[in-house]
Short mmCIF file of C-alpha atoms in Angstrom, two decimals:
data_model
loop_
_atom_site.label_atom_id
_atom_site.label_comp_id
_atom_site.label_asym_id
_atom_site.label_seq_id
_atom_site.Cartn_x
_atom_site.Cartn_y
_atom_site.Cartn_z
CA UNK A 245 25.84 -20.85 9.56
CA UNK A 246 26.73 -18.67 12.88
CA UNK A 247 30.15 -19.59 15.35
CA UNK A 248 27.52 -18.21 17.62
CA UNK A 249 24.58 -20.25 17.22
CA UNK A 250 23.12 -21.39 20.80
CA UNK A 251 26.24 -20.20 22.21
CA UNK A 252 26.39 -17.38 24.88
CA UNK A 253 29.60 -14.48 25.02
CA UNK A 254 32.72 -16.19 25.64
CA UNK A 255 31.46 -19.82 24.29
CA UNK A 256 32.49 -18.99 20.46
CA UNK A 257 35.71 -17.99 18.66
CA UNK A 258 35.22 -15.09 15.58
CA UNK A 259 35.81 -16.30 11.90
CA UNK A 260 39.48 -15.09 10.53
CA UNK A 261 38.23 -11.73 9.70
CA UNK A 262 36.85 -11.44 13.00
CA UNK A 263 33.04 -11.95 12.09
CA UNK A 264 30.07 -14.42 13.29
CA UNK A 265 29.73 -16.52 9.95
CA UNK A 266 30.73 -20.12 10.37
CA UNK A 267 32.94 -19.57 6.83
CA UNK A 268 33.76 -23.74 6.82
CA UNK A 269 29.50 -24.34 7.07
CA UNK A 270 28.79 -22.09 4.41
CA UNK A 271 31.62 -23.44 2.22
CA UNK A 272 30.26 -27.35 2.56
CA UNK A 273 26.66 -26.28 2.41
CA UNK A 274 27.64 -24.55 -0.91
CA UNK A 275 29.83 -27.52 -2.43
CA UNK A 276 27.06 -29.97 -0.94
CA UNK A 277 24.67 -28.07 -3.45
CA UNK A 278 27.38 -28.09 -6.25
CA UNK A 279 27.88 -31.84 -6.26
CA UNK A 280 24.35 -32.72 -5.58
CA UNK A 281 23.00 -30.70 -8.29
CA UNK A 282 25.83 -31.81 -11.37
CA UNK A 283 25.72 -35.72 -10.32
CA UNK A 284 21.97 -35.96 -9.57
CA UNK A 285 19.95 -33.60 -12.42
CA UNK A 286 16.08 -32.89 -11.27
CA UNK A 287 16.39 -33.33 -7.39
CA UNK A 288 15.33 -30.45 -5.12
CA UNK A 289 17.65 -29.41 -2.25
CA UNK A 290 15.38 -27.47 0.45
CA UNK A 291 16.65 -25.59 3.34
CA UNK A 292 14.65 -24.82 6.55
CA UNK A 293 16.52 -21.84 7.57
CA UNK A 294 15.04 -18.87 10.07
CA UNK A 295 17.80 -16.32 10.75
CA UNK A 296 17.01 -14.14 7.30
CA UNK A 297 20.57 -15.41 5.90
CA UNK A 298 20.68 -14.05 2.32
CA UNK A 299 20.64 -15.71 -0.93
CA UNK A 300 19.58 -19.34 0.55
CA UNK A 301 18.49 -20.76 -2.76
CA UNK A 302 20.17 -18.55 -5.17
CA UNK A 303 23.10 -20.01 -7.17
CA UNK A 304 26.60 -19.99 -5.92
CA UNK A 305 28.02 -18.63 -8.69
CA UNK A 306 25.71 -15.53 -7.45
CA UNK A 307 27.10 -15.62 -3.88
CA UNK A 308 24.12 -17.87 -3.01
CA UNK A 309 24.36 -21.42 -0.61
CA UNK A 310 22.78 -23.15 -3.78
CA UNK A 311 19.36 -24.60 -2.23
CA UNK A 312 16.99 -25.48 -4.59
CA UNK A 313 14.20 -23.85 -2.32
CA UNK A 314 13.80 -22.41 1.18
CA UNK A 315 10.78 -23.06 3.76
CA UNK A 316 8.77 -19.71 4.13
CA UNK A 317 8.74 -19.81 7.74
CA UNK A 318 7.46 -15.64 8.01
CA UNK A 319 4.30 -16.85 5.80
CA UNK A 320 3.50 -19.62 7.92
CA UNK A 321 3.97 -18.36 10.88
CA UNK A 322 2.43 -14.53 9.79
CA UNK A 323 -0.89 -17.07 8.13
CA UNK A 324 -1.69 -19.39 10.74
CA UNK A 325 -1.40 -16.29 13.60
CA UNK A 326 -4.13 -14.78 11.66
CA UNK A 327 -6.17 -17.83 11.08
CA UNK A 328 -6.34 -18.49 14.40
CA UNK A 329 -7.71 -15.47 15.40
CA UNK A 330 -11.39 -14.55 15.66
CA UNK A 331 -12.60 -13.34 12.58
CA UNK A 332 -14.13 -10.01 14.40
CA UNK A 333 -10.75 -8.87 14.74
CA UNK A 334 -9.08 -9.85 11.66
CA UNK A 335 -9.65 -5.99 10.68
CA UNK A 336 -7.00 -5.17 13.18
CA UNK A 337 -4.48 -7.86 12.11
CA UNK A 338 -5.00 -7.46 8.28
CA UNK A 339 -0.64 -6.78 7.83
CA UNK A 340 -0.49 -10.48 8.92
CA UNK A 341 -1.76 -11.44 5.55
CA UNK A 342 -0.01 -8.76 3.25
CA UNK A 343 3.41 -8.05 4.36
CA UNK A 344 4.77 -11.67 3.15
CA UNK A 345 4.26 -10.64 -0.45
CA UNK A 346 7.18 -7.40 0.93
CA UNK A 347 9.65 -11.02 0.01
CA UNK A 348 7.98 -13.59 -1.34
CA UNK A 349 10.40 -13.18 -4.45
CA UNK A 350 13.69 -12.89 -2.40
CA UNK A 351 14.36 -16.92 -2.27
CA UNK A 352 12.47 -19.82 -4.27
CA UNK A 353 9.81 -20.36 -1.36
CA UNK A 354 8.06 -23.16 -0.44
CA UNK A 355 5.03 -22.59 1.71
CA UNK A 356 4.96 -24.99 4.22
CA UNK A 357 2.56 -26.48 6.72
CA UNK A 358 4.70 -29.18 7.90
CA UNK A 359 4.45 -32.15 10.93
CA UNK A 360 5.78 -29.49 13.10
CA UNK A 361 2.80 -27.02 13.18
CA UNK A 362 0.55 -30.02 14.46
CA UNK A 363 2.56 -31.90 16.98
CA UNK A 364 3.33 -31.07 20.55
CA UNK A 365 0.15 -30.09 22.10
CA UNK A 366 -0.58 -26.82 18.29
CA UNK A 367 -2.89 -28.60 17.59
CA UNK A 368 -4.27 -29.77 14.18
CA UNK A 369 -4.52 -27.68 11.22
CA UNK A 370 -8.91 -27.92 11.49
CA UNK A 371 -8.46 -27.09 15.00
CA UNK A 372 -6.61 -24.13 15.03
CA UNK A 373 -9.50 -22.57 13.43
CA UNK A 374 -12.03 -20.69 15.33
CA UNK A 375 -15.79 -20.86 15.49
CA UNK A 376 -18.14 -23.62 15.33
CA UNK A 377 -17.89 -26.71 13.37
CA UNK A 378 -18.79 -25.27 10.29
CA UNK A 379 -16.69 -22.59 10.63
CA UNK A 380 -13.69 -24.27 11.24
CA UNK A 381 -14.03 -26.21 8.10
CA UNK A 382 -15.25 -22.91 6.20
CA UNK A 383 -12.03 -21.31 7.68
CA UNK A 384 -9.79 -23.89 6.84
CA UNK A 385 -10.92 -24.35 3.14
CA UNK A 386 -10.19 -20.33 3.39
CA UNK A 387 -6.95 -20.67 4.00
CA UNK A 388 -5.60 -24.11 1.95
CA UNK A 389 -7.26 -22.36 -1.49
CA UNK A 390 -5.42 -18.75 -0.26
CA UNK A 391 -2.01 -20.71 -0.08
CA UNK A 392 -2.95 -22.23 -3.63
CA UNK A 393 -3.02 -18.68 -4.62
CA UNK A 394 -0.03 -17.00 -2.99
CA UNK A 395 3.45 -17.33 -5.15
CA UNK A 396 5.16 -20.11 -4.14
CA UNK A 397 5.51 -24.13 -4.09
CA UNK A 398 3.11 -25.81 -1.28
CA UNK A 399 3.60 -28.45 1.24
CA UNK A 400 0.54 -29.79 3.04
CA UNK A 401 1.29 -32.30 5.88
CA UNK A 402 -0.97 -35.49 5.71
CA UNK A 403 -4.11 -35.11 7.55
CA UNK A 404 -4.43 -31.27 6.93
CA UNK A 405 -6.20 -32.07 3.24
CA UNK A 406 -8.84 -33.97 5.32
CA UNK A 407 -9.76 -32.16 8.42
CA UNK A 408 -7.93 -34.20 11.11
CA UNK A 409 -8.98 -33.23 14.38
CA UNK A 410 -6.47 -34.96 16.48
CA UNK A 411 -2.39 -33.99 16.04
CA UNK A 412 -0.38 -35.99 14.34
CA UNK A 413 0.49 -38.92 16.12
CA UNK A 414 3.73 -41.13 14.38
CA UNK A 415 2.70 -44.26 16.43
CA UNK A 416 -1.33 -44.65 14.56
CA UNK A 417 -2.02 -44.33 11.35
CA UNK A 418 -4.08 -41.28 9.65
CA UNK A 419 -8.00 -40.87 11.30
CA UNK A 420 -9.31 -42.37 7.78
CA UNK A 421 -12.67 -43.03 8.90
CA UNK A 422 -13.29 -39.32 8.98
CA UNK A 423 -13.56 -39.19 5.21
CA UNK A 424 -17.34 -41.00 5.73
CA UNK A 425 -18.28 -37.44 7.24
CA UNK A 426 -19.58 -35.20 4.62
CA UNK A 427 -17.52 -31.97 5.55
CA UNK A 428 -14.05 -34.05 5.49
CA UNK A 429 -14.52 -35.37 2.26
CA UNK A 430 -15.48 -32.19 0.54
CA UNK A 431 -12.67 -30.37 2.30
CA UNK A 432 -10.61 -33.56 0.84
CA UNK A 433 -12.46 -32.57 -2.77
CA UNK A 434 -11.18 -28.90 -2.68
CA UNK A 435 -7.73 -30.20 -2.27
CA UNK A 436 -8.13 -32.49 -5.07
CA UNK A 437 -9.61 -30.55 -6.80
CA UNK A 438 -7.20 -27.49 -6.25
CA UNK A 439 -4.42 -30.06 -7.37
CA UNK A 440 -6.17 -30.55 -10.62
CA UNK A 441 -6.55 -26.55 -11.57
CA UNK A 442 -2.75 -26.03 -9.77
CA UNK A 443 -1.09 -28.67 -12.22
CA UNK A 444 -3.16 -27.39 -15.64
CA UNK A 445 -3.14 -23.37 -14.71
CA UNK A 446 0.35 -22.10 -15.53
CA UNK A 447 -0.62 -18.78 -13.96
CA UNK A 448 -0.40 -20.63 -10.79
CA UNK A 449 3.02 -21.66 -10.31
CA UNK A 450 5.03 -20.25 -13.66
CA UNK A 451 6.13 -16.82 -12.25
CA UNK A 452 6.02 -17.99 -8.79
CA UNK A 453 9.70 -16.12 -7.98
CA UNK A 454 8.92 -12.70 -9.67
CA UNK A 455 6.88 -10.31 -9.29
CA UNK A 456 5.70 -10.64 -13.16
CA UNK A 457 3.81 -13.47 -11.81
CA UNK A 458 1.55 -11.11 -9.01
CA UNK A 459 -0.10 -8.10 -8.45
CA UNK A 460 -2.36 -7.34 -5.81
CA UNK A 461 -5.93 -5.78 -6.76
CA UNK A 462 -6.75 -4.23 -3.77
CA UNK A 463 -4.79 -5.27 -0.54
CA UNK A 464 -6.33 -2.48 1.81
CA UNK A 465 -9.93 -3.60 2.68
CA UNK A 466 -8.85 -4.40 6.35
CA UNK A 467 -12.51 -3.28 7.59
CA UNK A 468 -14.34 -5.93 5.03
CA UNK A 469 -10.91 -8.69 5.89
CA UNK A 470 -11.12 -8.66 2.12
CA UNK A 471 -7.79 -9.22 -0.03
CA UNK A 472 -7.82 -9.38 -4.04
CA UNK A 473 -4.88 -10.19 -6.23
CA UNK A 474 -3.63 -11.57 -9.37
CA UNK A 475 -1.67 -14.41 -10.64
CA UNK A 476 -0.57 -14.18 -14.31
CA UNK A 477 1.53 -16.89 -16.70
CA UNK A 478 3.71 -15.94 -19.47
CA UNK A 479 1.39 -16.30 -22.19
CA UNK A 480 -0.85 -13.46 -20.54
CA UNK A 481 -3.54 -15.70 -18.51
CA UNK A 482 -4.90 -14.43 -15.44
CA UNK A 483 -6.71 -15.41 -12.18
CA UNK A 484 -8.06 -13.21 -9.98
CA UNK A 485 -7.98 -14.54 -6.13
CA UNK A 486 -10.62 -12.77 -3.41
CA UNK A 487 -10.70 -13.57 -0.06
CA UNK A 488 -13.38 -12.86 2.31
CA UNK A 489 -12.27 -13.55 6.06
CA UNK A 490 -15.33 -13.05 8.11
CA UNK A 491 -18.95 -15.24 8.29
CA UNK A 492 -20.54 -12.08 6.10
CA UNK A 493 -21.66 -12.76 3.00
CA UNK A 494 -20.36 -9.23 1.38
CA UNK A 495 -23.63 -9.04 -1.88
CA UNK A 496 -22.33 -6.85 -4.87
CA UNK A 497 -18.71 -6.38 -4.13
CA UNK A 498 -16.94 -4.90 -6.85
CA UNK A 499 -13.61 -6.13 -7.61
CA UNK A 500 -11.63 -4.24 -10.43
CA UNK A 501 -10.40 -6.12 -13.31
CA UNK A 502 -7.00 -5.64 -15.98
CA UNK A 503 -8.99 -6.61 -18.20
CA UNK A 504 -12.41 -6.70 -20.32
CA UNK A 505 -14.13 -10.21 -20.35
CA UNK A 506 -15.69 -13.41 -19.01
CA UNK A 507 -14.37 -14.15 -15.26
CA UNK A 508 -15.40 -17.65 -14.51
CA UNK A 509 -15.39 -19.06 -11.84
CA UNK A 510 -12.56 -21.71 -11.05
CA UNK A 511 -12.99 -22.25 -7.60
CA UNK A 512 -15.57 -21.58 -4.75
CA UNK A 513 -14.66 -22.79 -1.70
CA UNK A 514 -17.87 -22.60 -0.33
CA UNK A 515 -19.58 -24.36 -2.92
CA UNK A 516 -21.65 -27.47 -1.65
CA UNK A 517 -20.14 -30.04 -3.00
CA UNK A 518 -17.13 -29.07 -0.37
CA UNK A 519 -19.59 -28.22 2.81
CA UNK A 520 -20.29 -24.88 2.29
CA UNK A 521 -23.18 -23.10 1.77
CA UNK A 522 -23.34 -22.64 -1.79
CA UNK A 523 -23.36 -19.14 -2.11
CA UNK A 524 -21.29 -17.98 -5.34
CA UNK A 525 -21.45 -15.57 -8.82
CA UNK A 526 -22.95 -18.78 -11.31
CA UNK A 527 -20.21 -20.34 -12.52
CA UNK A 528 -18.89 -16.44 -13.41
CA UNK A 529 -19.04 -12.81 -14.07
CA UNK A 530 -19.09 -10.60 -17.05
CA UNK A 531 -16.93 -7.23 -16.56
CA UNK A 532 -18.15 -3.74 -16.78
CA UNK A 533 -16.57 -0.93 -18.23
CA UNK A 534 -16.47 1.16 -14.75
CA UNK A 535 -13.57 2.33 -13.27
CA UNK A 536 -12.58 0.77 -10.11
CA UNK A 537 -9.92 0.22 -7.47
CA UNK A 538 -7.25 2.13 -10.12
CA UNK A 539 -8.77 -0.28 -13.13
CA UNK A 540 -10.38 0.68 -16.02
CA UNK A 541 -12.39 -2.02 -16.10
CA UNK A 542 -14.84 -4.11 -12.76
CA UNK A 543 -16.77 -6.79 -11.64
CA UNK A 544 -19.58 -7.16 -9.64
CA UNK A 545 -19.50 -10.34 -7.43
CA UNK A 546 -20.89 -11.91 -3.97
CA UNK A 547 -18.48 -13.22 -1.19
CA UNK A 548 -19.22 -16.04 0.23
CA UNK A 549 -18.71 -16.12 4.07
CA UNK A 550 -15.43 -17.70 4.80
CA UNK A 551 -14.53 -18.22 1.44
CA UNK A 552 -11.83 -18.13 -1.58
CA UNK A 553 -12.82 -17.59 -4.70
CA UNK A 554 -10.82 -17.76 -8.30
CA UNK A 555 -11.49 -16.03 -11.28
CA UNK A 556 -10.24 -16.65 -14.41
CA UNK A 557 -10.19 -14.36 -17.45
CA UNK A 558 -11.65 -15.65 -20.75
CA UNK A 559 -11.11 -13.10 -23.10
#
């Protein structure tokens, strides 16, 4: 896209009106995108671009290149910073996990946690994470059920939805013998399971590129590491996402709520039947009429240690 990509002064020749853009690039990338799209209905076209260029995966006909979606590079690499830090001093961190919602409705984003974030000596996904054992599985479940949450399409490289300990490695196949260990398998449930409520919870992905789709309940808790927010489908549903990122079990948060009703419980990612410990709101809350965070309306709710939870409203 640049005349001056990897190219030091001297080494590049301007466009015709004396700019940077490489105008014969971003002319094929745009037909390429044209063609593809009329001749071949229902493929995707993704584009791993980092340099901020505007209007990746917006039409042409709106100035765009045409990409059907673009890698989210900022969230990945904004995410996993903070997920590999020690949870003591999230606190001081806590912009690493807000500011990508400042664009996440710029380009049609794909959040991506691809071969290239666990080759080359970074490690695995499960071993990025800090603590113990425990909780680097508790930390990892975390942060797969967060990116569930946050607008966007997902990509999950093979061996993250298991726990692999050891990077990926193109010559051996998958460590598959992990899934006889009990923590594996239930961090290999949540995934399935997360697939399950992603593909049957319209809230989850149908306003992924506006901001109709999100609004964050309280995004300021940096002390707690505690984020809240909402994802909402056309028809009016709602799921409330809260994320606790320390080991502290955090008894009779309140949360406030849009709306009056039943919140039940969708997913706990420390339940026991992934490897947590089990500590969760039975199967749901009840609201309160109590103002709250700005809301007319609260609930009262324990957060697990390490944990994502998901609420959703039954009126």
């Amino acid at each position: 896209l640049y005349l001056d990509f990897s190219r030091k002064p001297g080494q590049w020749i301007p466009n015709i009106y004396g700019g940077r853009e490489n105008l014969d690039a971003i002319y094929f990338l745009k037909r390429f995108n044209e063609v593809c799209y009329e001749r071949f209905p229902g493929i995707m076209t993704i584009a791993e671009e980092s340099t901020d260029w505007p209007g990746v995966s917006r039409p042409t006909y709106l100035g765009g290149l045409g990409f059907g979606f673009k890698w989210n590079m900022g969230w990945m690499h904004d995410f996993l910073q903070y997920m590999s830090i020690d949870p003591i001093y999230r606190r001081y961190h806590h912009g690493n996990i807000t500011f990508s919602l400042l664009y996440a409705f710029q380009e049609n984003f794909i959040l991506v946690l691809s071969h290239d974030e666990v080759v080359y000596g970074k490690r695995s996904l499960l071993s990025k994470m800090p603590g113990d054992e425990w909780q680097k599985f508790a930390n990892l479940r975390m942060f797969l059920a967060w990116m569930y949450g946050h607008p966007g399409k997902k990509l999950l490289f093979m061996g993250g939805e298991f726990g692999q300990w050891n990077e990926w490695n193109h010559d051996v196949q998958l460590d598959w013998q992990l899934l006889s260990l009990p923590r594996h398998d239930g961090l290999r449930r949540l995934v399935q399971h997360f697939n399950y409520i992603y593909k049957s919870e319209p809230a989850l992905w149908q306003l992924d590129d506006t901001y109709e789709g999100f609004d964050w309940i309280d995004l300021h808790d940096a002390d707690n590491s505690v984020v809240s927010f909402l994802r909402k489908s056309r028809d009016g549903d709602i799921i409330a996402f809260v994320v606790n990122a320390t080991p502290v079990v955090r008894y009779n948060y309140r949360l406030g709520v849009p709306e009056a009703g039943l919140y039940r419980e969708l997913i706990n990612t420390d339940a026991e039947t992934y490897g947590g410990s089990n500590v969760g709101n039975l199967g749901g809350v009840r609201s309160e009429a109590r103002e709250w965070m700005g809301r007319e309306h609260s609930i009262l709710i324990h957060l697990p240690p390490l944990a994502t939870l998901a609420f959703k409203l039954e009126r």
